[in-house]
Coordinates of N, CA and C in Angstrom, one line a residue:
M2 N 141.8 122.5 171.6 CA 142.7 122.8 170.4 C 143.8 121.8 170.5
G3 N 144.1 121.2 169.3 CA 145.2 120.2 169.3 C 146.5 120.9 169.3
C4 N 147.5 120.1 169.6 CA 148.9 120.7 169.6 C 149.8 119.6 168.9
F5 N 151.0 120.1 168.6 CA 151.9 119.2 167.9 C 152.5 118.2 168.8
Y6 N 152.6 118.5 170.0 CA 153.2 117.5 170.9 C 152.7 117.7 172.3
S7 N 152.7 116.7 173.1 CA 152.2 116.7 174.4 C 153.2 117.2 175.4
R8 N 154.5 116.9 175.1 CA 155.5 117.3 176.0 C 156.9 117.1 175.3
R9 N 157.9 117.9 175.7 CA 159.2 117.7 175.2 C 160.0 116.7 176.0
I10 N 160.6 115.8 175.4 CA 161.5 114.8 176.1 C 162.8 115.5 176.3
D11 N 163.4 116.0 175.2 CA 164.6 116.9 175.3 C 164.6 117.8 174.2
E12 N 165.6 118.5 174.0 CA 165.6 119.6 173.0 C 165.3 119.1 171.6
E13 N 165.5 117.9 171.3 CA 165.3 117.4 169.9 C 164.3 116.3 169.8
D14 N 163.6 116.0 170.8 CA 162.7 114.9 170.8 C 161.3 115.3 171.1
V15 N 160.3 115.0 170.2 CA 158.9 115.5 170.3 C 158.0 114.3 170.3
I16 N 156.9 114.4 171.1 CA 155.8 113.5 171.0 C 154.6 114.2 170.4
Y17 N 154.0 113.7 169.4 CA 152.9 114.4 168.7 C 151.6 113.8 169.2
D18 N 150.7 114.8 169.5 CA 149.3 114.4 169.9 C 148.5 114.4 168.6
M19 N 148.2 113.2 168.1 CA 147.4 113.1 166.8 C 145.9 112.9 167.0
T20 N 145.5 113.1 168.3 CA 144.0 112.9 168.6 C 143.2 113.8 167.7
P21 N 143.5 115.1 167.5 CA 142.6 115.9 166.7 C 142.3 115.5 165.3
I22 N 143.1 114.6 164.7 CA 142.9 114.3 163.3 C 142.5 112.8 163.1
R23 N 142.5 112.0 164.2 CA 142.3 110.6 164.0 C 140.9 110.2 163.5
H24 N 140.0 111.1 163.6 CA 138.6 110.8 163.1 C 138.6 111.0 161.6
L25 N 139.6 111.7 161.0 CA 139.5 112.0 159.6 C 140.0 110.8 158.8
P26 N 139.4 110.6 157.6 CA 139.8 109.5 156.8 C 141.1 109.7 156.1
V27 N 141.8 108.7 155.8 CA 143.1 108.8 155.2 C 143.2 107.8 154.0
I28 N 143.6 108.2 152.9 CA 143.8 107.3 151.7 C 145.2 107.4 151.2
F29 N 145.8 106.2 151.0 CA 147.2 106.2 150.5 C 147.0 106.0 149.0
V30 N 147.7 106.7 148.2 CA 147.8 106.5 146.7 C 149.3 106.0 146.5
N31 N 149.4 104.7 146.1 CA 150.7 104.1 146.2 C 151.1 103.4 144.9
G32 N 152.1 103.8 144.3 CA 152.6 103.1 143.1 C 154.0 103.5 142.8
V33 N 154.6 102.8 141.8 CA 156.0 103.1 141.5 C 156.1 104.5 140.9
P34 N 157.3 105.2 141.0 CA 157.5 106.4 140.3 C 157.1 106.3 138.8
G35 N 156.3 107.2 138.3 CA 155.9 107.2 137.0 C 154.5 106.4 136.8
A36 N 154.0 105.9 137.9 CA 152.7 105.2 137.8 C 151.5 106.2 137.8
G37 N 151.7 107.5 138.0 CA 150.7 108.4 138.0 C 150.1 108.7 139.4
N38 N 150.9 108.6 140.4 CA 150.5 108.9 141.8 C 149.8 110.3 141.9
Q39 N 150.5 111.3 141.4 CA 150.0 112.7 141.5 C 148.7 112.8 140.8
T40 N 148.6 112.3 139.6 CA 147.3 112.4 138.8 C 146.2 111.7 139.5
V41 N 146.4 110.5 140.0 CA 145.3 109.8 140.6 C 144.9 110.5 141.9
A42 N 145.9 111.0 142.7 CA 145.6 111.7 143.9 C 144.8 112.9 143.7
Q43 N 145.1 113.7 142.6 CA 144.4 114.9 142.3 C 143.0 114.5 142.0
T44 N 142.8 113.4 141.2 CA 141.4 113.0 140.9 C 140.6 112.6 142.1
I45 N 141.2 111.9 143.0 CA 140.6 111.6 144.3 C 140.2 112.8 145.1
S46 N 141.1 113.8 145.1 CA 140.9 115.0 145.8 C 139.7 115.8 145.2
N47 N 139.6 115.8 143.9 CA 138.5 116.4 143.2 C 137.1 115.7 143.6
I48 N 137.2 114.4 143.7 CA 136.0 113.7 144.0 C 135.6 113.8 145.5
T49 N 136.5 113.8 146.4 CA 136.3 113.7 147.8 C 136.4 115.0 148.6
G50 N 137.2 115.9 148.0 CA 137.5 117.2 148.7 C 138.6 117.0 149.8
Y51 N 139.2 115.8 149.8 CA 140.3 115.6 150.8 C 141.5 116.4 150.4
T52 N 142.3 116.7 151.5 CA 143.5 117.4 151.3 C 144.7 116.5 150.9
M53 N 145.4 116.9 149.8 CA 146.5 116.1 149.4 C 147.8 116.5 150.1
I54 N 148.5 115.4 150.5 CA 149.8 115.6 151.2 C 150.8 114.9 150.3
R55 N 151.9 115.6 149.9 CA 152.9 115.1 149.1 C 154.2 114.9 149.9
P56 N 154.4 113.8 150.5 CA 155.6 113.6 151.4 C 156.9 114.0 150.7
G57 N 157.1 113.6 149.4 CA 158.3 113.9 148.7 C 158.6 115.4 148.6
E58 N 157.5 116.1 148.3 CA 157.6 117.6 148.3 C 157.9 118.2 149.6
L59 N 157.2 117.7 150.7 CA 157.5 118.2 152.0 C 158.9 118.0 152.5
V60 N 159.4 116.8 152.1 CA 160.8 116.5 152.5 C 161.8 117.4 151.8
R61 N 161.6 117.7 150.5 CA 162.5 118.6 149.8 C 162.4 120.0 150.3
M62 N 161.2 120.4 150.7 CA 161.0 121.7 151.3 C 161.8 121.8 152.6
E63 N 161.7 120.7 153.4 CA 162.4 120.7 154.7 C 163.9 120.8 154.5
A64 N 164.4 120.2 153.5 CA 165.8 120.2 153.2 C 166.4 121.6 153.0
E65 N 165.5 122.5 152.6 CA 165.9 123.9 152.4 C 166.0 124.7 153.7
K66 N 165.5 124.2 154.8 CA 165.5 124.9 156.0 C 166.9 124.8 156.8
D67 N 167.3 125.8 157.4 CA 168.5 125.8 158.2 C 168.2 125.3 159.6
T68 N 167.8 124.1 159.7 CA 167.5 123.4 161.0 C 168.3 122.1 161.0
A69 N 168.4 121.5 162.2 CA 169.1 120.3 162.3 C 168.4 119.2 161.4
R70 N 167.1 119.2 161.4 CA 166.4 118.2 160.6 C 166.6 118.5 159.1
G71 N 166.5 119.8 158.8 CA 166.7 120.2 157.4 C 168.1 119.9 156.9
R72 N 169.1 120.1 157.7 CA 170.4 119.8 157.3 C 170.6 118.3 157.1
L73 N 170.0 117.5 158.0 CA 170.1 116.0 157.9 C 169.5 115.6 156.6
I74 N 168.3 116.1 156.3 CA 167.7 115.7 155.0 C 168.5 116.1 153.8
A75 N 169.0 117.3 153.9 CA 169.8 117.8 152.7 C 171.0 116.9 152.5
D76 N 171.7 116.5 153.6 CA 172.8 115.7 153.5 C 172.5 114.3 152.9
K77 N 171.3 113.8 153.3 CA 170.9 112.5 152.8 C 170.6 112.6 151.3
L78 N 169.9 113.6 150.9 CA 169.5 113.8 149.5 C 170.8 114.0 148.6
Q79 N 171.8 114.7 149.2 CA 173.0 115.0 148.4 C 173.7 113.6 148.2
A80 N 173.7 112.8 149.2 CA 174.4 111.5 149.1 C 173.5 110.4 148.5
Q81 N 172.3 110.8 148.0 CA 171.4 109.9 147.4 C 171.1 108.7 148.4
E82 N 170.9 109.0 149.6 CA 170.6 108.0 150.6 C 169.1 108.2 151.0
D83 N 168.5 107.1 151.6 CA 167.1 107.1 152.0 C 167.0 108.1 153.2
I84 N 165.9 108.8 153.3 CA 165.5 109.6 154.4 C 165.0 108.7 155.5
P85 N 165.4 108.9 156.8 CA 164.9 108.0 157.8 C 163.3 108.0 157.8
E86 N 162.7 106.9 157.9 CA 161.3 106.8 157.9 C 160.6 107.6 158.9
Q87 N 161.1 107.6 160.1 CA 160.5 108.4 161.2 C 160.5 109.9 160.9
V88 N 161.5 110.4 160.3 CA 161.6 111.8 159.9 C 160.5 112.2 158.9
T89 N 160.3 111.3 157.9 CA 159.3 111.5 156.9 C 157.9 111.5 157.5
V90 N 157.6 110.6 158.4 CA 156.3 110.5 159.1 C 156.1 111.7 160.0
D91 N 157.1 112.1 160.7 CA 156.9 113.3 161.5 C 156.5 114.5 160.7
I92 N 157.1 114.7 159.6 CA 156.8 115.9 158.7 C 155.4 115.8 158.3
I93 N 154.9 114.5 157.9 CA 153.5 114.3 157.5 C 152.6 114.6 158.7
K94 N 152.9 114.2 159.9 CA 152.1 114.4 161.1 C 151.9 115.9 161.3
E95 N 153.0 116.7 161.2 CA 152.9 118.1 161.4 C 152.0 118.8 160.4
T96 N 152.1 118.3 159.1 CA 151.2 118.9 158.1 C 149.7 118.5 158.4
M97 N 149.5 117.3 158.8 CA 148.1 116.9 159.1 C 147.5 117.7 160.3
L98 N 148.4 118.0 161.3 CA 147.9 118.8 162.4 C 147.7 120.2 162.1
M99 N 148.3 120.7 161.0 CA 148.1 122.0 160.6 C 146.9 122.2 159.7
N100 N 146.3 121.0 159.4 CA 145.1 121.0 158.5 C 143.9 120.2 159.2
Q101 N 143.7 120.6 160.5 CA 142.6 119.8 161.2 C 141.2 120.1 160.7
D102 N 141.1 121.1 159.9 CA 139.7 121.4 159.3 C 139.5 120.7 158.0
A103 N 140.5 119.8 157.6 CA 140.3 119.1 156.4 C 139.2 118.0 156.5
K104 N 138.7 117.6 155.3 CA 137.7 116.6 155.3 C 138.3 115.2 155.4
G105 N 139.6 115.1 155.0 CA 140.3 113.9 155.0 C 141.6 114.1 154.3
F106 N 142.5 113.1 154.2 CA 143.8 113.3 153.7 C 144.1 112.2 152.6
I107 N 144.9 112.7 151.6 CA 145.4 111.7 150.6 C 146.9 111.8 150.6
L108 N 147.5 110.8 150.9 CA 149.0 110.7 151.0 C 149.5 110.2 149.6
V109 N 150.3 111.0 148.9 CA 150.7 110.7 147.6 C 152.0 109.9 147.5
G110 N 152.0 108.8 146.9 CA 153.2 108.0 146.8 C 153.7 107.5 148.2
F111 N 152.7 107.2 149.0 CA 153.1 106.8 150.4 C 152.3 105.5 150.7
P112 N 152.9 104.6 151.5 CA 154.3 104.6 152.1 C 155.3 104.0 151.1
K113 N 156.6 104.2 151.3 CA 157.6 103.7 150.5 C 158.0 102.3 150.8
N114 N 157.9 101.9 152.1 CA 158.3 100.6 152.5 C 157.5 100.2 153.7
H115 N 157.6 98.9 154.2 CA 156.8 98.4 155.3 C 157.1 99.1 156.6
R116 N 158.4 99.6 156.8 CA 158.7 100.2 158.0 C 158.0 101.6 158.1
M117 N 157.9 102.3 157.0 CA 157.2 103.6 157.0 C 155.7 103.4 157.3
S118 N 155.2 102.3 156.7 CA 153.7 102.0 156.9 C 153.5 101.6 158.4
N119 N 154.4 100.9 159.0 CA 154.2 100.5 160.4 C 154.3 101.7 161.3
I120 N 155.2 102.6 161.0 CA 155.3 103.8 161.9 C 154.0 104.6 161.8
F121 N 153.5 104.8 160.6 CA 152.3 105.6 160.4 C 151.1 105.0 161.0
N122 N 151.0 103.7 160.8 CA 149.8 102.9 161.3 C 149.8 103.0 162.8
R123 N 151.0 102.9 163.4 CA 151.1 102.9 164.9 C 150.9 104.3 165.5
Q124 N 151.5 105.3 164.9 CA 151.5 106.6 165.5 C 150.4 107.5 165.1
V125 N 149.8 107.2 163.9 CA 148.7 108.0 163.4 C 147.4 107.2 163.3
K126 N 147.2 106.4 162.3 CA 146.1 105.5 162.1 C 146.2 104.6 160.9
W127 N 145.3 103.7 160.8 CA 145.3 102.9 159.6 C 144.5 103.7 158.5
P128 N 144.9 103.5 157.2 CA 144.2 104.2 156.2 C 142.9 103.5 155.9
E129 N 141.9 104.3 155.4 CA 140.6 103.7 155.0 C 140.8 102.9 153.7
K130 N 141.6 103.4 152.8 CA 141.9 102.8 151.6 C 143.3 102.9 151.1
V131 N 143.8 101.9 150.5 CA 145.1 102.0 149.8 C 144.9 101.8 148.3
V132 N 145.0 102.8 147.5 CA 144.8 102.7 146.1 C 146.1 102.3 145.5
A133 N 146.2 101.1 145.1 CA 147.4 100.5 144.5 C 147.4 100.7 143.0
L134 N 148.4 101.4 142.5 CA 148.4 101.7 141.1 C 149.1 100.6 140.3
E135 N 148.5 100.1 139.3 CA 149.1 99.1 138.4 C 149.4 99.7 137.1
V136 N 150.7 99.6 136.7 CA 151.1 100.1 135.4 C 152.4 99.3 135.0
D137 N 152.5 99.1 133.7 CA 153.7 98.4 133.2 C 154.9 99.1 133.5
N138 N 155.9 98.4 134.0 CA 157.2 99.0 134.4 C 157.8 99.9 133.3
E139 N 157.8 99.4 132.1 CA 158.4 100.1 131.0 C 157.7 101.5 130.8
V140 N 156.3 101.4 130.9 CA 155.6 102.7 130.8 C 155.9 103.6 131.9
A141 N 156.0 103.1 133.1 CA 156.4 103.9 134.3 C 157.8 104.5 134.1
A142 N 158.7 103.7 133.6 CA 160.1 104.2 133.4 C 160.2 105.3 132.4
T143 N 159.4 105.2 131.3 CA 159.4 106.2 130.3 C 158.8 107.5 130.8
R144 N 157.7 107.4 131.6 CA 157.1 108.6 132.2 C 158.1 109.2 133.2
L145 N 158.8 108.4 133.9 CA 159.7 109.0 134.9 C 160.9 109.7 134.2
Q146 N 161.4 109.1 133.1 CA 162.5 109.7 132.4 C 162.0 111.1 131.8
N147 N 160.8 111.1 131.3 CA 160.3 112.4 130.8 C 160.2 113.5 131.9
K148 N 159.7 113.0 133.1 CA 159.6 113.9 134.2 C 160.9 114.4 134.7
L149 N 161.9 113.5 134.8 CA 163.2 113.9 135.3 C 163.9 114.9 134.3
S150 N 163.6 114.6 133.0 CA 164.2 115.5 132.0 C 163.6 116.9 132.1
E151 N 162.2 117.0 132.3 CA 161.6 118.3 132.5 C 162.1 119.0 133.7
L152 N 162.5 118.3 134.7 CA 163.0 118.9 135.9 C 164.5 119.3 135.8
G153 N 165.1 118.9 134.7 CA 166.5 119.2 134.5 C 167.5 118.4 135.3
R154 N 167.1 117.2 135.6 CA 167.9 116.3 136.4 C 169.1 115.8 135.6
P155 N 170.2 115.4 136.3 CA 171.4 115.0 135.5 C 171.1 113.8 134.6
E156 N 171.9 113.6 133.6 CA 171.6 112.6 132.6 C 171.7 111.2 133.2
A157 N 172.7 111.0 134.1 CA 172.8 109.7 134.8 C 171.6 109.4 135.6
E158 N 170.9 110.4 136.2 CA 169.7 110.1 137.0 C 168.6 109.7 136.0
I159 N 168.5 110.4 134.9 CA 167.5 110.1 133.9 C 167.6 108.7 133.4
N160 N 168.9 108.3 133.1 CA 169.2 107.0 132.6 C 168.9 105.8 133.6
S161 N 168.8 106.2 134.9 CA 168.6 105.2 135.9 C 167.2 104.9 136.2
A162 N 166.3 105.6 135.4 CA 164.8 105.5 135.7 C 164.3 104.0 135.7
R163 N 164.8 103.2 134.8 CA 164.3 101.8 134.8 C 164.7 101.1 136.0
Q164 N 165.9 101.3 136.5 CA 166.4 100.6 137.7 C 165.6 101.1 138.9
I165 N 165.3 102.4 138.9 CA 164.5 103.0 140.0 C 163.1 102.4 140.1
V166 N 162.5 102.3 139.0 CA 161.2 101.7 138.9 C 161.2 100.2 139.3
K167 N 162.2 99.5 138.9 CA 162.3 98.1 139.2 C 162.5 97.9 140.7
E168 N 163.3 98.7 141.3 CA 163.5 98.5 142.8 C 162.3 99.0 143.5
A169 N 161.6 100.0 143.1 CA 160.5 100.5 143.8 C 159.3 99.5 143.7
A170 N 159.2 98.8 142.6 CA 158.1 97.9 142.3 C 158.1 96.8 143.4
H171 N 159.3 96.3 143.7 CA 159.4 95.3 144.8 C 158.9 95.8 146.1
K172 N 159.3 97.0 146.5 CA 158.9 97.5 147.8 C 157.4 97.8 147.8
V173 N 156.9 98.3 146.7 CA 155.5 98.7 146.7 C 154.6 97.4 146.9
K174 N 155.0 96.4 146.2 CA 154.2 95.1 146.3 C 154.2 94.6 147.7
N175 N 155.3 94.7 148.4 CA 155.4 94.2 149.8 C 154.6 95.1 150.7
V176 N 154.5 96.4 150.4 CA 153.7 97.3 151.2 C 152.2 96.9 151.0
H177 N 151.8 96.7 149.8 CA 150.4 96.4 149.5 C 149.9 95.1 150.2
K178 N 150.8 94.1 150.3 CA 150.5 92.9 150.9 C 150.1 93.0 152.4
R179 N 150.7 94.0 153.0 CA 150.4 94.2 154.5 C 149.1 94.8 154.8
F180 N 148.4 95.4 153.8 CA 147.2 96.1 154.0 C 145.9 95.3 153.7
G181 N 146.1 94.1 153.1 CA 145.0 93.2 152.9 C 143.8 93.8 152.3
G182 N 142.7 93.7 153.0 CA 141.4 94.2 152.5 C 141.3 95.7 152.3
H183 N 142.3 96.5 152.8 CA 142.2 97.9 152.5 C 142.6 98.3 151.1
V184 N 143.3 97.4 150.4 CA 143.9 97.7 149.1 C 142.8 97.5 148.0
V185 N 142.8 98.5 147.1 CA 142.0 98.4 145.9 C 143.0 98.7 144.7
T186 N 143.0 97.9 143.7 CA 144.0 98.1 142.6 C 143.3 98.9 141.5
L187 N 144.2 99.7 140.9 CA 143.7 100.6 139.8 C 144.7 100.6 138.7
D188 N 144.2 100.4 137.5 CA 145.1 100.5 136.3 C 145.2 102.0 136.0
S189 N 146.4 102.5 136.2 CA 146.6 104.0 136.1 C 147.0 104.4 134.7
S190 N 147.0 103.5 133.8 CA 147.4 103.8 132.4 C 146.2 104.2 131.5
G191 N 145.0 104.2 132.1 CA 143.8 104.4 131.3 C 143.5 105.8 131.0
N192 N 142.3 106.0 130.4 CA 141.8 107.3 130.1 C 141.4 108.0 131.4
P193 N 141.8 109.3 131.5 CA 141.4 110.1 132.8 C 140.0 110.1 133.1
K194 N 139.1 110.1 132.1 CA 137.6 110.1 132.4 C 137.2 108.8 133.0
I195 N 137.7 107.7 132.4 CA 137.4 106.4 132.9 C 138.0 106.2 134.3
L196 N 139.2 106.7 134.5 CA 139.9 106.7 135.8 C 139.0 107.3 136.9
A197 N 138.5 108.5 136.6 CA 137.6 109.2 137.6 C 136.4 108.4 137.9
S198 N 135.8 107.8 136.9 CA 134.6 107.0 137.1 C 134.8 105.8 137.9
T199 N 136.0 105.2 137.7 CA 136.3 104.0 138.4 C 136.6 104.3 139.9
L200 N 137.3 105.5 140.1 CA 137.6 105.9 141.5 C 136.4 106.2 142.3
K201 N 135.4 106.8 141.6 CA 134.1 107.2 142.3 C 133.5 105.9 142.8
E202 N 133.6 104.9 142.0 CA 132.9 103.6 142.4 C 133.7 102.9 143.5
I203 N 135.0 102.8 143.4 CA 135.7 102.1 144.5 C 135.8 102.9 145.8
L204 N 135.6 104.2 145.7 CA 135.7 105.0 146.9 C 134.3 105.3 147.5
S205 N 133.3 104.8 146.9 CA 131.9 105.2 147.3 C 131.6 104.9 148.7
D206 N 132.1 103.8 149.3 CA 131.8 103.4 150.7 C 132.6 104.4 151.6
T207 N 133.8 104.7 151.2 CA 134.6 105.7 152.0 C 134.0 107.0 152.1
I208 N 133.5 107.5 150.9 CA 132.8 108.8 150.8 C 131.6 108.8 151.6
E209 N 130.8 107.8 151.6 CA 129.5 107.7 152.4 C 129.8 107.7 153.9
K210 N 130.8 107.0 154.3 CA 131.2 107.0 155.7 C 131.7 108.4 156.2
S211 N 132.4 109.1 155.3 CA 132.9 110.4 155.6 C 131.7 111.4 155.8
K212 N 130.7 111.3 155.0 CA 129.5 112.1 155.1 C 128.8 111.9 156.5
K213 N 128.7 110.6 156.9 CA 128.1 110.3 158.1 C 128.9 110.8 159.3
R214 N 130.3 110.7 159.1 CA 131.2 111.1 160.2 C 131.1 112.6 160.4
E215 N 131.1 113.3 159.2 CA 131.0 114.8 159.3 C 129.7 115.2 160.0
A216 N 128.6 114.5 159.9 CA 127.4 114.8 160.5 C 127.5 114.7 162.0
R217 N 128.4 113.8 162.5 CA 128.5 113.5 163.9 C 129.5 114.3 164.6
V218 N 130.7 114.5 163.9 CA 131.8 115.2 164.5 C 131.9 116.7 164.2
P219 N 131.9 117.5 165.2 CA 132.0 119.0 165.0 C 133.4 119.3 164.4
N220 N 133.4 120.4 163.7 CA 134.7 120.8 163.1 C 135.8 121.0 164.1
A221 N 136.9 120.5 163.8 CA 138.1 120.6 164.8 C 138.6 122.0 164.7
A222 N 139.1 122.5 165.9 CA 139.7 123.8 165.9 C 141.0 123.8 165.1
S223 N 141.4 125.0 164.7 CA 142.6 125.1 163.9 C 143.8 124.9 164.7
A224 N 144.8 124.3 164.1 CA 146.0 124.0 164.9 C 146.9 125.2 165.0
P225 N 147.7 125.3 165.9 CA 148.6 126.5 166.1 C 149.6 126.5 164.9
T226 N 150.3 127.6 164.7 CA 151.3 127.7 163.7 C 152.5 126.9 164.0
V227 N 153.0 126.3 162.9 CA 154.2 125.4 163.1 C 155.4 126.3 163.5
A228 N 156.1 125.8 164.5 CA 157.3 126.5 164.9 C 158.3 126.5 163.7
P229 N 158.9 127.7 163.4 CA 159.8 127.8 162.2 C 161.0 126.8 162.3
N230 N 161.4 126.4 163.4 CA 162.6 125.5 163.5 C 162.1 124.2 164.2
S231 N 161.6 123.3 163.4 CA 161.1 122.0 163.9 C 162.2 121.2 164.3
P232 N 162.1 120.5 165.5 CA 163.2 119.7 166.0 C 163.4 118.4 165.2
T233 N 164.6 117.9 165.2 CA 164.9 116.6 164.6 C 164.7 115.5 165.6
P234 N 163.7 114.6 165.3 CA 163.4 113.5 166.3 C 164.6 112.5 166.3
K235 N 165.1 112.2 167.4 CA 166.2 111.2 167.5 C 165.6 109.8 167.7
S236 N 164.8 109.7 168.7 CA 164.2 108.4 169.0 C 162.7 108.7 169.5
P237 N 161.8 109.1 168.6 CA 160.5 109.5 168.9 C 159.8 108.4 169.7
T238 N 159.0 108.8 170.6 CA 158.2 107.9 171.4 C 156.8 107.8 170.8
P239 N 156.3 106.7 170.3 CA 155.0 106.6 169.7 C 153.9 107.0 170.7
N240 N 152.7 107.3 170.1 CA 151.5 107.6 170.9 C 151.1 106.2 171.5
P241 N 150.3 106.3 172.6 CA 149.8 105.0 173.2 C 149.1 104.2 172.1
P242 N 149.1 102.9 172.2 CA 148.5 102.1 171.2 C 147.0 102.4 171.0
M243 N 146.5 102.5 169.8 CA 145.1 102.8 169.6 C 144.4 101.6 169.1
E244 N 143.1 101.6 169.1 CA 142.4 100.4 168.7 C 142.6 100.2 167.2
T245 N 142.8 99.0 166.8 CA 143.1 98.8 165.4 C 142.0 98.0 164.7
T246 N 140.8 98.2 165.2 CA 139.7 97.5 164.6 C 139.5 97.9 163.1
P247 N 139.5 97.0 162.1 CA 139.4 97.4 160.7 C 138.3 98.3 160.4
I248 N 138.4 99.2 159.5 CA 137.3 100.1 159.1 C 136.9 99.7 157.7
L249 N 136.3 98.5 157.6 CA 136.1 98.0 156.2 C 137.4 98.4 155.5
Q250 N 137.6 97.8 156.8 CA 138.8 98.2 156.4 C 139.3 97.0 155.5
P251 N 157.9 106.2 145.6 CA 159.0 105.4 145.8 C 159.7 106.4 146.5
E252 N 161.2 107.0 149.7 CA 161.5 108.4 149.2 C 162.8 108.2 148.4
I253 N 162.6 107.9 147.2 CA 163.8 107.9 146.4 C 164.1 109.3 146.0
T254 N 165.4 109.6 145.8 CA 165.8 110.9 145.6 C 165.3 111.5 144.3
A255 N 164.9 110.6 143.3 CA 164.4 111.1 142.1 C 162.9 110.9 142.0
E256 N 162.2 111.0 143.1 CA 160.8 110.8 143.1 C 160.1 111.7 142.1
A257 N 159.2 111.2 141.4 CA 158.3 112.0 140.5 C 156.9 111.4 140.6
T258 N 156.1 112.0 141.3 CA 154.7 111.4 141.5 C 153.7 112.2 140.6

């Protein structure tokens, strides 16, 4: 049975044992806010049966907890500051370990920057695919404005949608460059039916490998329940380096995926 950590360094420092889920495929769906991250991720989930993980939603849920980490996140969100990359990755790792019986994982709107991708690649694994969403910035900004309006966000935040998209676009492009052959681009402004057909085609090799992997690897045991008060990592120690042989091979406060 897998566990969340192998040992406690001190009261607020945890090392995660990610061995139980490293055999599972991971797909990043990555685009600017308003690019359709959520829609594309849901389509991929319907095709593959993989479990969706929404880092933005997880972070907001964590901010509601009366824990050291929750209060840290809440303060950052209130100040409209970036959440520490390691904190976001740790929350993702906990969620993955709670779903060891998953067929695979889809990380929505992840990673936000190269530091976040480096932490995840080093401490968890490299993704099998990075689905890079391409959409006109003006279209994305309009979508984002509509989403923020639906959520009842302040007028100033709604009006800042264009700037949010512009800043995120630069970060997203830099992230995609780092993954090389893992990246597949997708025009996310098209018809949903055409989108699904295209995704089936570009993910066909990943799906086939998953089927072969499932035939070889027995189902992982369920993970233990998450402790209600998760510690706030100060300076997490990464897992020992893993083999990085290729396998064919925005957290903005107003995120709307």
